[in-house]
Short mmCIF file of C-alpha atoms and ligand atoms in Angstrom, two decimals:
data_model
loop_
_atom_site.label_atom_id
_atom_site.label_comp_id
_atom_site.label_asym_id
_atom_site.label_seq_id
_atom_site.Cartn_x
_atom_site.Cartn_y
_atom_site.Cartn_z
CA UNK A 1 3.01 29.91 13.70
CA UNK A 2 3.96 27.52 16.92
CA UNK A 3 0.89 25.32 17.63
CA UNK A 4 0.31 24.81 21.44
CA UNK A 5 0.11 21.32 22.86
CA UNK A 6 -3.79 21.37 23.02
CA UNK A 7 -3.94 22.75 20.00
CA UNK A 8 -2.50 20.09 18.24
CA UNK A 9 -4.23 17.63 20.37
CA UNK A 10 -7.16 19.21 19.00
CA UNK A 11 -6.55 18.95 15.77
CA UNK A 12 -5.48 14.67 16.25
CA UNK A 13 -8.87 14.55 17.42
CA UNK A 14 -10.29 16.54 14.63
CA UNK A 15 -8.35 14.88 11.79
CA UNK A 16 -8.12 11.66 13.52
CA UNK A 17 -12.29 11.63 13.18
CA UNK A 18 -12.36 13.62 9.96
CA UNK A 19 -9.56 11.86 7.74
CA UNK A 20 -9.31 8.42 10.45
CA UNK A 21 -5.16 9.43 10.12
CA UNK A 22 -3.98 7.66 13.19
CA UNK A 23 -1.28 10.72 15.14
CA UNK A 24 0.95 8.63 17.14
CA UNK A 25 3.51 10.65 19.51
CA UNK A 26 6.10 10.61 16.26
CA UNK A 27 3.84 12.56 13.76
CA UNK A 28 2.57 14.86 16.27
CA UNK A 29 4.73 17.83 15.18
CA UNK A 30 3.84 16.65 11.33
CA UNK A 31 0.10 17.05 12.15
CA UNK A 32 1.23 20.95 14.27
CA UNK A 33 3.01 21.71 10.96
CA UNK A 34 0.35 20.81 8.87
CA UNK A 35 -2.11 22.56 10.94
CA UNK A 36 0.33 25.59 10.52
CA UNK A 37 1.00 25.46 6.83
CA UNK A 38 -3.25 25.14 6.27
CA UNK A 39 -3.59 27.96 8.53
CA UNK A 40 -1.21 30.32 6.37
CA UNK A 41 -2.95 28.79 3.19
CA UNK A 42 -6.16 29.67 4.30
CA UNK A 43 -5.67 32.92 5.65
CA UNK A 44 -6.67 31.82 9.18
CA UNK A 45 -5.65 34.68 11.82
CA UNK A 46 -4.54 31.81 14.20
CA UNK A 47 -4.38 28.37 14.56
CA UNK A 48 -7.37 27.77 16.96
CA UNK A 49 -9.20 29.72 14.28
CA UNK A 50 -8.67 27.11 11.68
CA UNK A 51 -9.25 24.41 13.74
CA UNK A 52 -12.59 26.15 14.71
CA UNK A 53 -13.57 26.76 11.04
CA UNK A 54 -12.19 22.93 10.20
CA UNK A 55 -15.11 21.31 12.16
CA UNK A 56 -17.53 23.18 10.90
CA UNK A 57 -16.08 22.56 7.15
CA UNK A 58 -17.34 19.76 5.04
CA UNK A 59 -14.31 17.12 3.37
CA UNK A 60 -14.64 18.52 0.57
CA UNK A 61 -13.91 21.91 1.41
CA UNK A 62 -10.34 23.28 0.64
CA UNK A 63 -8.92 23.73 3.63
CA UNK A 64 -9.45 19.76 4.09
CA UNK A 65 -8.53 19.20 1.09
CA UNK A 66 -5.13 20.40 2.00
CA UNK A 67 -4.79 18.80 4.89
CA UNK A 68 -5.72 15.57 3.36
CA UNK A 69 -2.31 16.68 0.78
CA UNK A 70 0.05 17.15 3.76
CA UNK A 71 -0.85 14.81 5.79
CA UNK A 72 -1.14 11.42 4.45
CA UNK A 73 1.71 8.96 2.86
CA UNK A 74 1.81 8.27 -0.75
CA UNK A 75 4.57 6.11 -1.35
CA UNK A 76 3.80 3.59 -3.99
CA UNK A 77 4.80 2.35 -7.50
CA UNK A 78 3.67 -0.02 -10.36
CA UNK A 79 3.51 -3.85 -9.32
CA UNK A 80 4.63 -2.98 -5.76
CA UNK A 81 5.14 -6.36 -4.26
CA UNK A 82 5.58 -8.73 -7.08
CA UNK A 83 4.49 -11.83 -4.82
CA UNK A 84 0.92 -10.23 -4.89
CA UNK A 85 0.62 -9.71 -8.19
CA UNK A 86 2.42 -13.05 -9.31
CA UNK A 87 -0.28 -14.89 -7.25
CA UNK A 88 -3.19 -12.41 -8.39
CA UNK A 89 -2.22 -13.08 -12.39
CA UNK A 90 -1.50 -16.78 -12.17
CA UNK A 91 -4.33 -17.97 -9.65
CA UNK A 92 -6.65 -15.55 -8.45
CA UNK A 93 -7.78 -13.42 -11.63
CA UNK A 94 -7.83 -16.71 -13.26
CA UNK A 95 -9.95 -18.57 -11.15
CA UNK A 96 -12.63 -15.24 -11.22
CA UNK A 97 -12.57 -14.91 -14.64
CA UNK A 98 -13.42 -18.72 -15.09
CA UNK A 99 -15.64 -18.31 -12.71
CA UNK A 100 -17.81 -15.13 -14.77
CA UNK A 101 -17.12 -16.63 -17.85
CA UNK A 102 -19.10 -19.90 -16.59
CA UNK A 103 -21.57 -18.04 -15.39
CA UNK A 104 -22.33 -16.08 -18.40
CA UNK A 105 -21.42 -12.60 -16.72
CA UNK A 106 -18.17 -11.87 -18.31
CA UNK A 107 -17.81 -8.63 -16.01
CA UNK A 108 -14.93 -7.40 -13.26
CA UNK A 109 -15.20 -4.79 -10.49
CA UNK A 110 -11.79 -3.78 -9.32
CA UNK A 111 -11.23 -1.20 -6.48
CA UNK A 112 -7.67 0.17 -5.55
CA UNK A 113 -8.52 2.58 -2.41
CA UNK A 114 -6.20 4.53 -1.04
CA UNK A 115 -4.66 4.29 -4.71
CA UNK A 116 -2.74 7.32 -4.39
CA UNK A 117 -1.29 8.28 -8.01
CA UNK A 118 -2.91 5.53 -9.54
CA UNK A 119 0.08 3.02 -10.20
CA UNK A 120 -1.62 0.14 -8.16
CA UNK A 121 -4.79 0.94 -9.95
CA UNK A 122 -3.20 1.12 -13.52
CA UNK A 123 -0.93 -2.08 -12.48
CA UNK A 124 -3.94 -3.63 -12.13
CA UNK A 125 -5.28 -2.95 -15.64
CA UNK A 126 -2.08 -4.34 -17.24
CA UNK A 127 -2.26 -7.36 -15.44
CA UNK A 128 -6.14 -7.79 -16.40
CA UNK A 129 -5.38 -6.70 -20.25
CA UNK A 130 -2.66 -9.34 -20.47
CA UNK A 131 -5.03 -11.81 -18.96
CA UNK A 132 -7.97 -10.82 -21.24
CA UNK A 133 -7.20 -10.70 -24.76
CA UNK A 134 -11.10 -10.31 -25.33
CA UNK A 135 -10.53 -7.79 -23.07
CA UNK A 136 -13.58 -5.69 -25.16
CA UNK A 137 -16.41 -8.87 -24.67
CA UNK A 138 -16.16 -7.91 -20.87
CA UNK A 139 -17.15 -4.72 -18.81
CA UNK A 140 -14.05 -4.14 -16.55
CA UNK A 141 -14.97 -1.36 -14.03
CA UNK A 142 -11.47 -0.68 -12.70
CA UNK A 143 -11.53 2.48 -9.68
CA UNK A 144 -9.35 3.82 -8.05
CA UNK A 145 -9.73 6.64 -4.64
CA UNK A 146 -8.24 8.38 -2.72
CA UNK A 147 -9.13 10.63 0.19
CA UNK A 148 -5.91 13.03 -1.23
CA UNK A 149 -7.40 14.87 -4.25
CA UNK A 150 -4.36 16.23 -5.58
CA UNK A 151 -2.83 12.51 -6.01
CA UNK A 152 -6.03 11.57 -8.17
CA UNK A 153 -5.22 14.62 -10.70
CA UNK A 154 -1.79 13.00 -10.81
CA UNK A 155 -3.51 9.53 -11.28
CA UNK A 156 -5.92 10.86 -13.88
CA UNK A 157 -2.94 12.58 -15.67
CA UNK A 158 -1.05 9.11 -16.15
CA UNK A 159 2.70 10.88 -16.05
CA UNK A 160 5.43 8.88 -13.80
CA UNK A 161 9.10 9.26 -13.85
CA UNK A 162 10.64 6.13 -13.56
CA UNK A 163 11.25 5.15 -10.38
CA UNK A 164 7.70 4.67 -10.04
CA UNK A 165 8.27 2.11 -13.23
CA UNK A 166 11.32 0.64 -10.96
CA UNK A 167 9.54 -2.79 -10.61
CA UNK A 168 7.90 -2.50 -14.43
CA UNK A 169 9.26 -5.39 -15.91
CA UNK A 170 10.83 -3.73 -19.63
CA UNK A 171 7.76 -5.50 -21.87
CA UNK A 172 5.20 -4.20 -19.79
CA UNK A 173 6.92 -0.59 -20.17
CA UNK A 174 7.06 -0.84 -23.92
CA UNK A 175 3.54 -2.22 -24.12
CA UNK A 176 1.94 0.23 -21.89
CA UNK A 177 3.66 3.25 -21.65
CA UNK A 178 4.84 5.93 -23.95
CA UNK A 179 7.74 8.57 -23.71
CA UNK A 180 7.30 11.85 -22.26
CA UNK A 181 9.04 15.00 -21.22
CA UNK A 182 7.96 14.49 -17.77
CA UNK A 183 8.92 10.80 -17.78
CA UNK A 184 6.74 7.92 -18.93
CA UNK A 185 2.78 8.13 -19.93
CA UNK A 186 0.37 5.96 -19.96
CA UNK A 187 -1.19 5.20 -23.33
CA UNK A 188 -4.34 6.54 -23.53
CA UNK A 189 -6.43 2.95 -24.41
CA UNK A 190 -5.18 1.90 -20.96
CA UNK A 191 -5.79 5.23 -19.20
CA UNK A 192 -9.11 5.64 -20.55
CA UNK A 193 -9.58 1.96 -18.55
CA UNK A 194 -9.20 3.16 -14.96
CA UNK A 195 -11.25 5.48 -13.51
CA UNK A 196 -10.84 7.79 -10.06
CA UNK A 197 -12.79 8.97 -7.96
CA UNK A 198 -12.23 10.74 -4.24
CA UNK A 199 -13.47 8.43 -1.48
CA UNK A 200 -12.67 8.85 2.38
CA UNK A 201 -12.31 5.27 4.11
CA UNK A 202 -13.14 7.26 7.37
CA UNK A 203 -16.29 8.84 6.13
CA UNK A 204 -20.05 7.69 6.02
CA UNK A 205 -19.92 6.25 2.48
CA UNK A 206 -20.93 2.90 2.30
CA UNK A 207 -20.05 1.25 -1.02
CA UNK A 208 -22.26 -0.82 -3.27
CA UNK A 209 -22.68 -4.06 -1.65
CA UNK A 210 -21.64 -7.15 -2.82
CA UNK A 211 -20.19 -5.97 -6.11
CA UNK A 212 -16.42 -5.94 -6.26
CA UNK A 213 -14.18 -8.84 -7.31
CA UNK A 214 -10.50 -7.51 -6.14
CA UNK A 215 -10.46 -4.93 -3.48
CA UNK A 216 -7.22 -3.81 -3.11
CA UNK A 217 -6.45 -1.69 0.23
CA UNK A 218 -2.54 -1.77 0.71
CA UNK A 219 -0.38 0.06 2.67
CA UNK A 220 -3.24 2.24 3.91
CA UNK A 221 -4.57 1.01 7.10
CA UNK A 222 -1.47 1.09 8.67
CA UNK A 223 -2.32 5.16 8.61
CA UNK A 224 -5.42 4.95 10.44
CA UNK A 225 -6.14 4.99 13.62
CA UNK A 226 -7.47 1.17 14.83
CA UNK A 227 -10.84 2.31 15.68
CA UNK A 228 -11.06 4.02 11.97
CA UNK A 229 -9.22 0.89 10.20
CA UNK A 230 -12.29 -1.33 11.86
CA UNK A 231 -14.64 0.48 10.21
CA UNK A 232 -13.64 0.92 7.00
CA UNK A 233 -12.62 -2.76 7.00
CA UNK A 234 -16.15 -3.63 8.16
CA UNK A 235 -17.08 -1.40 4.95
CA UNK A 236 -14.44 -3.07 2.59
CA UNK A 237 -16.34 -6.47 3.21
CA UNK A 238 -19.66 -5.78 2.39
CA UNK A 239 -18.24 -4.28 -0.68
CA UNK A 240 -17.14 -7.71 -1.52
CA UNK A 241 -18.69 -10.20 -4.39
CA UNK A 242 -19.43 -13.28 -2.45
CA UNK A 243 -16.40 -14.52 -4.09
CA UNK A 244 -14.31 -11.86 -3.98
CA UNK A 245 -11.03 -10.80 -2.80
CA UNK A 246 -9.49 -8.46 -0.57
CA UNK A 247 -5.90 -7.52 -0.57
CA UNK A 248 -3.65 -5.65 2.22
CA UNK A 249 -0.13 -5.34 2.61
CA UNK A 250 1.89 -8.17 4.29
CA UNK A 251 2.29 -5.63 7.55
CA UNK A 252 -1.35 -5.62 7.88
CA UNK A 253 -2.45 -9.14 7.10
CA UNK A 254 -3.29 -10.19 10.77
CA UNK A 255 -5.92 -12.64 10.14
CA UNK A 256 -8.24 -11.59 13.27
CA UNK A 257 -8.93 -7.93 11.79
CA UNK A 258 -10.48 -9.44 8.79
CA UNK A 259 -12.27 -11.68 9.84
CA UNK A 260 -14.86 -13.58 8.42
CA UNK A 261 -12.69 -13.67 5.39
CA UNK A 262 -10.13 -16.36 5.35
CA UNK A 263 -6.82 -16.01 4.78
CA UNK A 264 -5.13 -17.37 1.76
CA UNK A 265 -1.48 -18.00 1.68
CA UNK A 266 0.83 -17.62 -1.58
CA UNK A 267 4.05 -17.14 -2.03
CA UNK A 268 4.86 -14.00 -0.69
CA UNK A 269 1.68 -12.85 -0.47
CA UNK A 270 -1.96 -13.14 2.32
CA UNK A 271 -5.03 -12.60 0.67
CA UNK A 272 -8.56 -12.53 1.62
CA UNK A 273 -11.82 -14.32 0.56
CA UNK A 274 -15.04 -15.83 2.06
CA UNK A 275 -14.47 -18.93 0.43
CA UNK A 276 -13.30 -21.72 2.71
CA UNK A 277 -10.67 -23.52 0.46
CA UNK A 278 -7.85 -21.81 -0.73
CA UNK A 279 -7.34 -22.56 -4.16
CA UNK A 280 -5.73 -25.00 -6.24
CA UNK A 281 -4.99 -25.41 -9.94
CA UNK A 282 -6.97 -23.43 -11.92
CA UNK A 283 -8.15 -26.44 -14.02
CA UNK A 284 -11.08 -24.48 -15.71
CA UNK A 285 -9.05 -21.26 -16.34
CA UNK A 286 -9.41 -20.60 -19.97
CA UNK A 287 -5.28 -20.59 -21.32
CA UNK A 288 -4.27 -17.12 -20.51
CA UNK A 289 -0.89 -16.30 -20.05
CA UNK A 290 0.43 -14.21 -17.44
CA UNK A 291 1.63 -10.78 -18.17
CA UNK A 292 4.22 -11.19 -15.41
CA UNK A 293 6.95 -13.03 -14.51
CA UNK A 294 5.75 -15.26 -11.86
CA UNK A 295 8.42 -17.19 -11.30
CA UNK A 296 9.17 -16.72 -7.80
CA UNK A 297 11.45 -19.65 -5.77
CA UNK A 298 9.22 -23.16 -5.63
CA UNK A 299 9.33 -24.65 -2.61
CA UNK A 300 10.55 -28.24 -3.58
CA UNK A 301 9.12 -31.72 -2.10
CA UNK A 302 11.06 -32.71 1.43
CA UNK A 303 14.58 -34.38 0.21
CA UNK A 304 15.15 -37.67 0.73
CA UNK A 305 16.38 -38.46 4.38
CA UNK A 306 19.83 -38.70 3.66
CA UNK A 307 20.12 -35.75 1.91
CA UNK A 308 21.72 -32.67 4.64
CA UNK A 309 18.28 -30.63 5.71
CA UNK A 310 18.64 -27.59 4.05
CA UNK A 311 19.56 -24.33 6.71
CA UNK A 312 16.66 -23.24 8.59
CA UNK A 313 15.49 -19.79 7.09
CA UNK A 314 16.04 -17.20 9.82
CA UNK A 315 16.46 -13.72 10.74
CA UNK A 316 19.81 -14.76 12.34
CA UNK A 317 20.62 -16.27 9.28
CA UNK A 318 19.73 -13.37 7.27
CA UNK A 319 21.40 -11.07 9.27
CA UNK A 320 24.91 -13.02 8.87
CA UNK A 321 24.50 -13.02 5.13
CA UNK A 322 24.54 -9.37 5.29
CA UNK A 323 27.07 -9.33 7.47
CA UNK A 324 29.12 -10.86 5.41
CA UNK A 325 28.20 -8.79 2.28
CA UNK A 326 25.96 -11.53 0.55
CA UNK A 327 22.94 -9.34 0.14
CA UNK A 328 20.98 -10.61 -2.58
CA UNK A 329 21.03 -13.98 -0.05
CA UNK A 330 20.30 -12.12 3.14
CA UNK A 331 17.28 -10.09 0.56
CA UNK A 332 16.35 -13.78 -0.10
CA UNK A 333 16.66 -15.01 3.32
CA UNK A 334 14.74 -11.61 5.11
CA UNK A 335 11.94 -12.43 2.55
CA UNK A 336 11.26 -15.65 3.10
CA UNK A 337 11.04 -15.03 7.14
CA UNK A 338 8.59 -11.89 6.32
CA UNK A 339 6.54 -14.48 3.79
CA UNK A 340 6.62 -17.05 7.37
CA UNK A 341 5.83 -14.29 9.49
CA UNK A 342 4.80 -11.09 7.83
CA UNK A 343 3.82 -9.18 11.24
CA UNK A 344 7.76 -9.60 13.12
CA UNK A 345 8.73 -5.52 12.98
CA UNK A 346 12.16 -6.90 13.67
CA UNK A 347 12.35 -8.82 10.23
CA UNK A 348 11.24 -5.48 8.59
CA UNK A 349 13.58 -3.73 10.41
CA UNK A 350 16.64 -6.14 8.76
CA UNK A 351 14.81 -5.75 5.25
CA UNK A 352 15.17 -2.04 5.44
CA UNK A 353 18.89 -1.92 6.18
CA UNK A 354 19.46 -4.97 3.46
CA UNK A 355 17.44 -2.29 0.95
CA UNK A 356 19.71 0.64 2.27
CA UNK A 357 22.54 -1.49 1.62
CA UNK A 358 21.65 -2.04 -1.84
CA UNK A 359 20.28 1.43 -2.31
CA UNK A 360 16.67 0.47 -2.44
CA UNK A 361 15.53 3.45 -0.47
CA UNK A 362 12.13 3.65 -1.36
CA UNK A 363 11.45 0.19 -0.57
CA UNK A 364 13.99 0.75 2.76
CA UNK A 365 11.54 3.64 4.03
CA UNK A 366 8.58 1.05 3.39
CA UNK A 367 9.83 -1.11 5.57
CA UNK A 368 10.49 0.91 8.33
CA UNK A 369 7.28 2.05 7.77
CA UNK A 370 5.56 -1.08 8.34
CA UNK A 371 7.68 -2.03 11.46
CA UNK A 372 6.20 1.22 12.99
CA UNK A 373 2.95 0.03 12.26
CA UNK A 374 3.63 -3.20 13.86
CA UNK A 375 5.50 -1.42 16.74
CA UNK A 376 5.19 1.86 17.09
CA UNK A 377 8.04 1.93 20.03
CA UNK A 378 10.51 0.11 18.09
CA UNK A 379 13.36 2.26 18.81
CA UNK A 380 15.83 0.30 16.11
CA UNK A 381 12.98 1.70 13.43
CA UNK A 382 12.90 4.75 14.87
CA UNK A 383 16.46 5.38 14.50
CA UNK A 384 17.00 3.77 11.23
CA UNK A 385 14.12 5.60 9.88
CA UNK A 386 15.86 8.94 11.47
CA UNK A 387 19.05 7.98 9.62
CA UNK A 388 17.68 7.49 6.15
CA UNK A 389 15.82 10.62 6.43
CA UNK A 390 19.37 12.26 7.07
CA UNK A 391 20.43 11.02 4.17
CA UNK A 392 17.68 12.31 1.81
CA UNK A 393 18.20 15.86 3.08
CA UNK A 394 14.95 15.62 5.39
CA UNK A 395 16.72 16.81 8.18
CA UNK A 396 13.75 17.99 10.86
CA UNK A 397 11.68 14.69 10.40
CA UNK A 398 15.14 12.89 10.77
CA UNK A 399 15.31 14.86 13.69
CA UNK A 400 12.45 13.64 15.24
CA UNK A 401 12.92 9.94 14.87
CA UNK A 402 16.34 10.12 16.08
CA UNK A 403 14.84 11.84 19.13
CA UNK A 404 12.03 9.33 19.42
CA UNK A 405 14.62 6.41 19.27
CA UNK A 406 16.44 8.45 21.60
CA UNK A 407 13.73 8.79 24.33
CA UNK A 408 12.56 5.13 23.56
CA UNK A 409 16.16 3.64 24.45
CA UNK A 410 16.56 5.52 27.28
CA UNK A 411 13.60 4.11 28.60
CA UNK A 412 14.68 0.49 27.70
CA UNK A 413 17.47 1.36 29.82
CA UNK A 414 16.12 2.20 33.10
C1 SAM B 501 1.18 4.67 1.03
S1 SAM B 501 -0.17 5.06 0.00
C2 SAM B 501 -0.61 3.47 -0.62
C3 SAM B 501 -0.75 3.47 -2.10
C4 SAM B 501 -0.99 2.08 -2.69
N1 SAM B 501 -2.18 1.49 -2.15
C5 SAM B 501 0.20 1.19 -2.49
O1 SAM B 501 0.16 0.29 -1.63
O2 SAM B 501 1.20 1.35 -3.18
C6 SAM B 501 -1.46 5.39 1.19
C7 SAM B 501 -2.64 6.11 0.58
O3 SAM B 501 -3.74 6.01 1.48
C8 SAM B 501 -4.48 7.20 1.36
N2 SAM B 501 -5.37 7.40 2.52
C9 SAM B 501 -5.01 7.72 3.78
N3 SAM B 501 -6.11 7.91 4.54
C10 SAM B 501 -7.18 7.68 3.75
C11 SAM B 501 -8.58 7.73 3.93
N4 SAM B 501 -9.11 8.05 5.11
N5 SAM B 501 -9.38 7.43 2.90
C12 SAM B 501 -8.85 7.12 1.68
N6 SAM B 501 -7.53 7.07 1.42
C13 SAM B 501 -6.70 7.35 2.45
C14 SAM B 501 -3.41 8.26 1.26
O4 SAM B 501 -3.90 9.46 0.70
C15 SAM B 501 -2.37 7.59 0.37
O5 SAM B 501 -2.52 7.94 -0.97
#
C-alpha cells in the first residue's frame, strides 16, 4: 500500500495533533509506512480509510495504539547520562529529602514521562533506595508513562538484556537485578516500587498540580512538534512541587523554553527548578551515601600564574585527539564542550563518530539524534546517521538519510 503525498500529509497533521510527534521532511516516509502497516493491521480497505476512521478514534483505541508502537523512539537504558544522575544522587535528592524530612513530610513524587521500558523510571528507584535506607518510613510514589502502551507492558514486566544494563555499574546489578532466561530481572521488592501508567504529553490531561519532586522528561521533546513540546512543558510545570525539579536531556536544555524555572548547572548535567539559587553543599543532608559513582573530573582552582594555562577545551581539539586515535581523550574533550555548550549539533555530531569509533552505537545514534533536533538540516548528521544505519542492516531508513544529506549538500553547494 503506497500512501499518496496528501495522504501522508494528512496523517502528519492527524498524528502530529493526536500523538504531538513532530514529522519533519526525514520521517515522512516513516509516518507513510506506518500509516501503511496500521492500515493492513486494521483491516482498513485503503489508506484514506484509516486515516478517516483515525480521527474519529479515541487514543486509546487500537489502531492508535499501534501507531503510537511504530512511530515513536524508544531508545534508552538504566542511568543514561551518568552526569544527571551523579548530580541528582549527590545534591539534588539530598537536598529534597532534607528538605521533607524537616518538614515532617517524609514523602517523594517522582515522574519519568516518556519512560519508555521503564529503565529511567526503575534507575530512579535504585538511586532513591540507596539514598533511603528507611526507605519504608517514607511514601515514594515513583511513575512512570508513556504514550506507547506496548513499552509499559515491557516496563511492568522488568526483563532487560544487558545492553540496557550497559551503564549499570556491577553492584547496582547484583543488588537489583536477578538472572533470567531473557536477560536480567528486576527483583520484585524494587519492581513492586515503580508504577506505570499510559499518559499522552500531547493530550488534554493535566496532572495534579504542584505535587511532584523530580520530573524527569528526557529525550522526549525532541519528538514533538514545538507547538506540542510548549504545551506539555507548560503542563510539566504546574506539575511541579514548588521546589521541585525538572529534568531534560542536554539537547533540549535551552533555558528560554522553560522558563520560569531556572537553570541549574552541574557537571554534565542542566536541571530545572523555581528556586533562585542553585545549590550548594548539602549541609543539612542527613549522611546518605550515594549509590553511584559520582566521581566525575573536578574542575580544580585556577593554577598559579606561572604555571602553562592548561589547553583550551575545544571541538578542534577534540577532533585532533581522534584524529590521532586518542579516543578516550577526544570522548573527554567532546564532553566537556557539550557540558559548555550542550545545544552545538556540530559537537554532537563529533560525539557520535568518537562513539562509532569505539563501538558505542547506541549512544552514537543518540547523538545524531539530538543534532537533528538541534538542526534538522545538518547534512553531516544526516549522512552519518545514514551510515550507521547501513551498518546495522537498516538499509531503507539508511537510505533515506543518505538521500536527505544528499539533497541538503547539494543545496549548500549552489
Ligand atoms: C527516546 S525515549 C526516551 C526514554 C527515556 N526518557 C530516556 O531518556 O532514556 C522517548 C519516549 O517518548 C515517548 N513519547 C513520544 N511522544 C510521546 C507523547 N506524546 N506522550 C508521552 N510519551 C511520548 C515515546 O513513546 C518514547 O518511549
Amino acid at each position: 500500500m503506497t500512501l499518496s503525498a496528501a495522504a501522508t500529509d494528512l496523517a502528519a497533521v492527524l498524528i502530529g495533533e493526536r500523538l504531538g510527534l513532530d514529522c519533519p521532511q526525514h520521517r515522512r516516509s516513516d509516518f507513510a509506512e506506518a500509516i501503511a502497516a496500521t492500515a493492513r493491521y486494521a483491516r482498513a480497505r485503503s489508506a484514506e480509510d484509516l486515516l478517516a476512521r483515525l480521527a474519529s478514534l479515541d487514543d486509546e483505541a487500537p489502531e492508535w495504539r499501534k501507531l503510537a508502537q511504530l512511530l515513536t523512539v524508544g531508545e534508552t537504558y538504566f542511568f543514561r547520562d551518568d552526569g544527571c544522575f551523579a548530580a541528582l544522587g549527590s545534591q539534588v535528592l539530598p537536598r529534597l529529602i532534607a528538605a521533607r524530612l524537616h518538614a515532617g513530610t517524609p514523602r517523594l513524587r517522582v515522574w519519568s514521562a516518556g519512560c519508555s521500558t521503564g529503565e529511567e523510571a526503575y534507575s530512579l528507584a535504585m538511586l532513591l533506595d540507596g539514598l533511603l535506607p528507611d526507605a519504608f518510613r517514607w511514601e515514594l510514589d515513583i511513575l512512570g508513562t508513556d504514550v506507547n502502551r506496548a513499552a509499559l507492558e515491557v516496563a511492568r514486566r522488568g526483563v532487560y538484556r544487558s545492553w540496557s544494563l550497559r551503564a549499570t555499574p556491577s553492584e547496582l546489578r547484583e543488588r537489583y537485578f536477578a538472572g533470567h532466561p531473557g536477560g536480567f530481572a528486576v527483583r520484585d521488592e524494587l519492581r513492586r516500587r515503580v508504577r506505570f501508567a499510559p499518559f499522552n504529553l500531547a493530550g488534554q490531561r493535566q496532572p495534579a498540580a504542584g505535587s511532584v519532586d523530580l520530573l524527569f522528561c528526557r529525550n522526549v521533546l525532541m519528538y514533538l512538534s514545538p507547538a506540542t513540546a510548549r504545551r506539555a512543558i507548560t503542563r510539566l510545570q504546574a506539575a511541579l512541587a514548588p521546589d521541585g525539579w525538572l529534568v531534560v536531556a542536554p539537547a533540549e536544555a535551552a533555558a528560554q523554553s522553560f522558563r520560569p524555572l531556572t537553570p541549574v548547572n552541574f557537571p554534565g548535567a542542566i536541571l530545572f527548578t523555581r528556586e533562585r539559587s542553585s545549590p550548594g553543599p548539602v549541609a543539612a543532608a542527613p549522611p546518605t551515601p550515594d549509590v553511584r559513582p559520582v566521581a566525575r573530573p573536578v574542575r580544580r582552582p585556577a593554577p598559579p600564574a606561572a604555571a602553562p594555562e592548561p589547553p583550551a577545551v575545544t571541538l578542534e581539539r577534540a577532533r585532533a585527539l581522534a584524529d590521532r586515535g586518542q579516543l578516550r581523550e577526544a570522548l573527554d574533550q567532546c564532553l566537556a564542550v557539550l557540558r559548555r555548550d550542550p545545544l552545538d549539533p556540530a559537537g554532537h555530531v563529533l560525539l557520535a563518530a568518537i562513539r562509532q569509533e569505539r563501538d558505542e552505537l547506541g549512544p552514537a545514534l543518540d547523538a545524531l539524534r539530538r543534532a537533528l533536533y538541534l538542526d534538522p538540516d545538518c547534512a553531516e548528521a544526516h549522512a552519518a546517521l545514514g551510515h550507521l544505519l547501513l551498518k546495522r542492516g537498516e538499509g531503507r531508513r539508511a537510505r533515506r538519510h543518505l538521500e536527505t544529506a544528499a539533497r541538503l549538500g547539494a543545496r549548500a553547494e549552489t
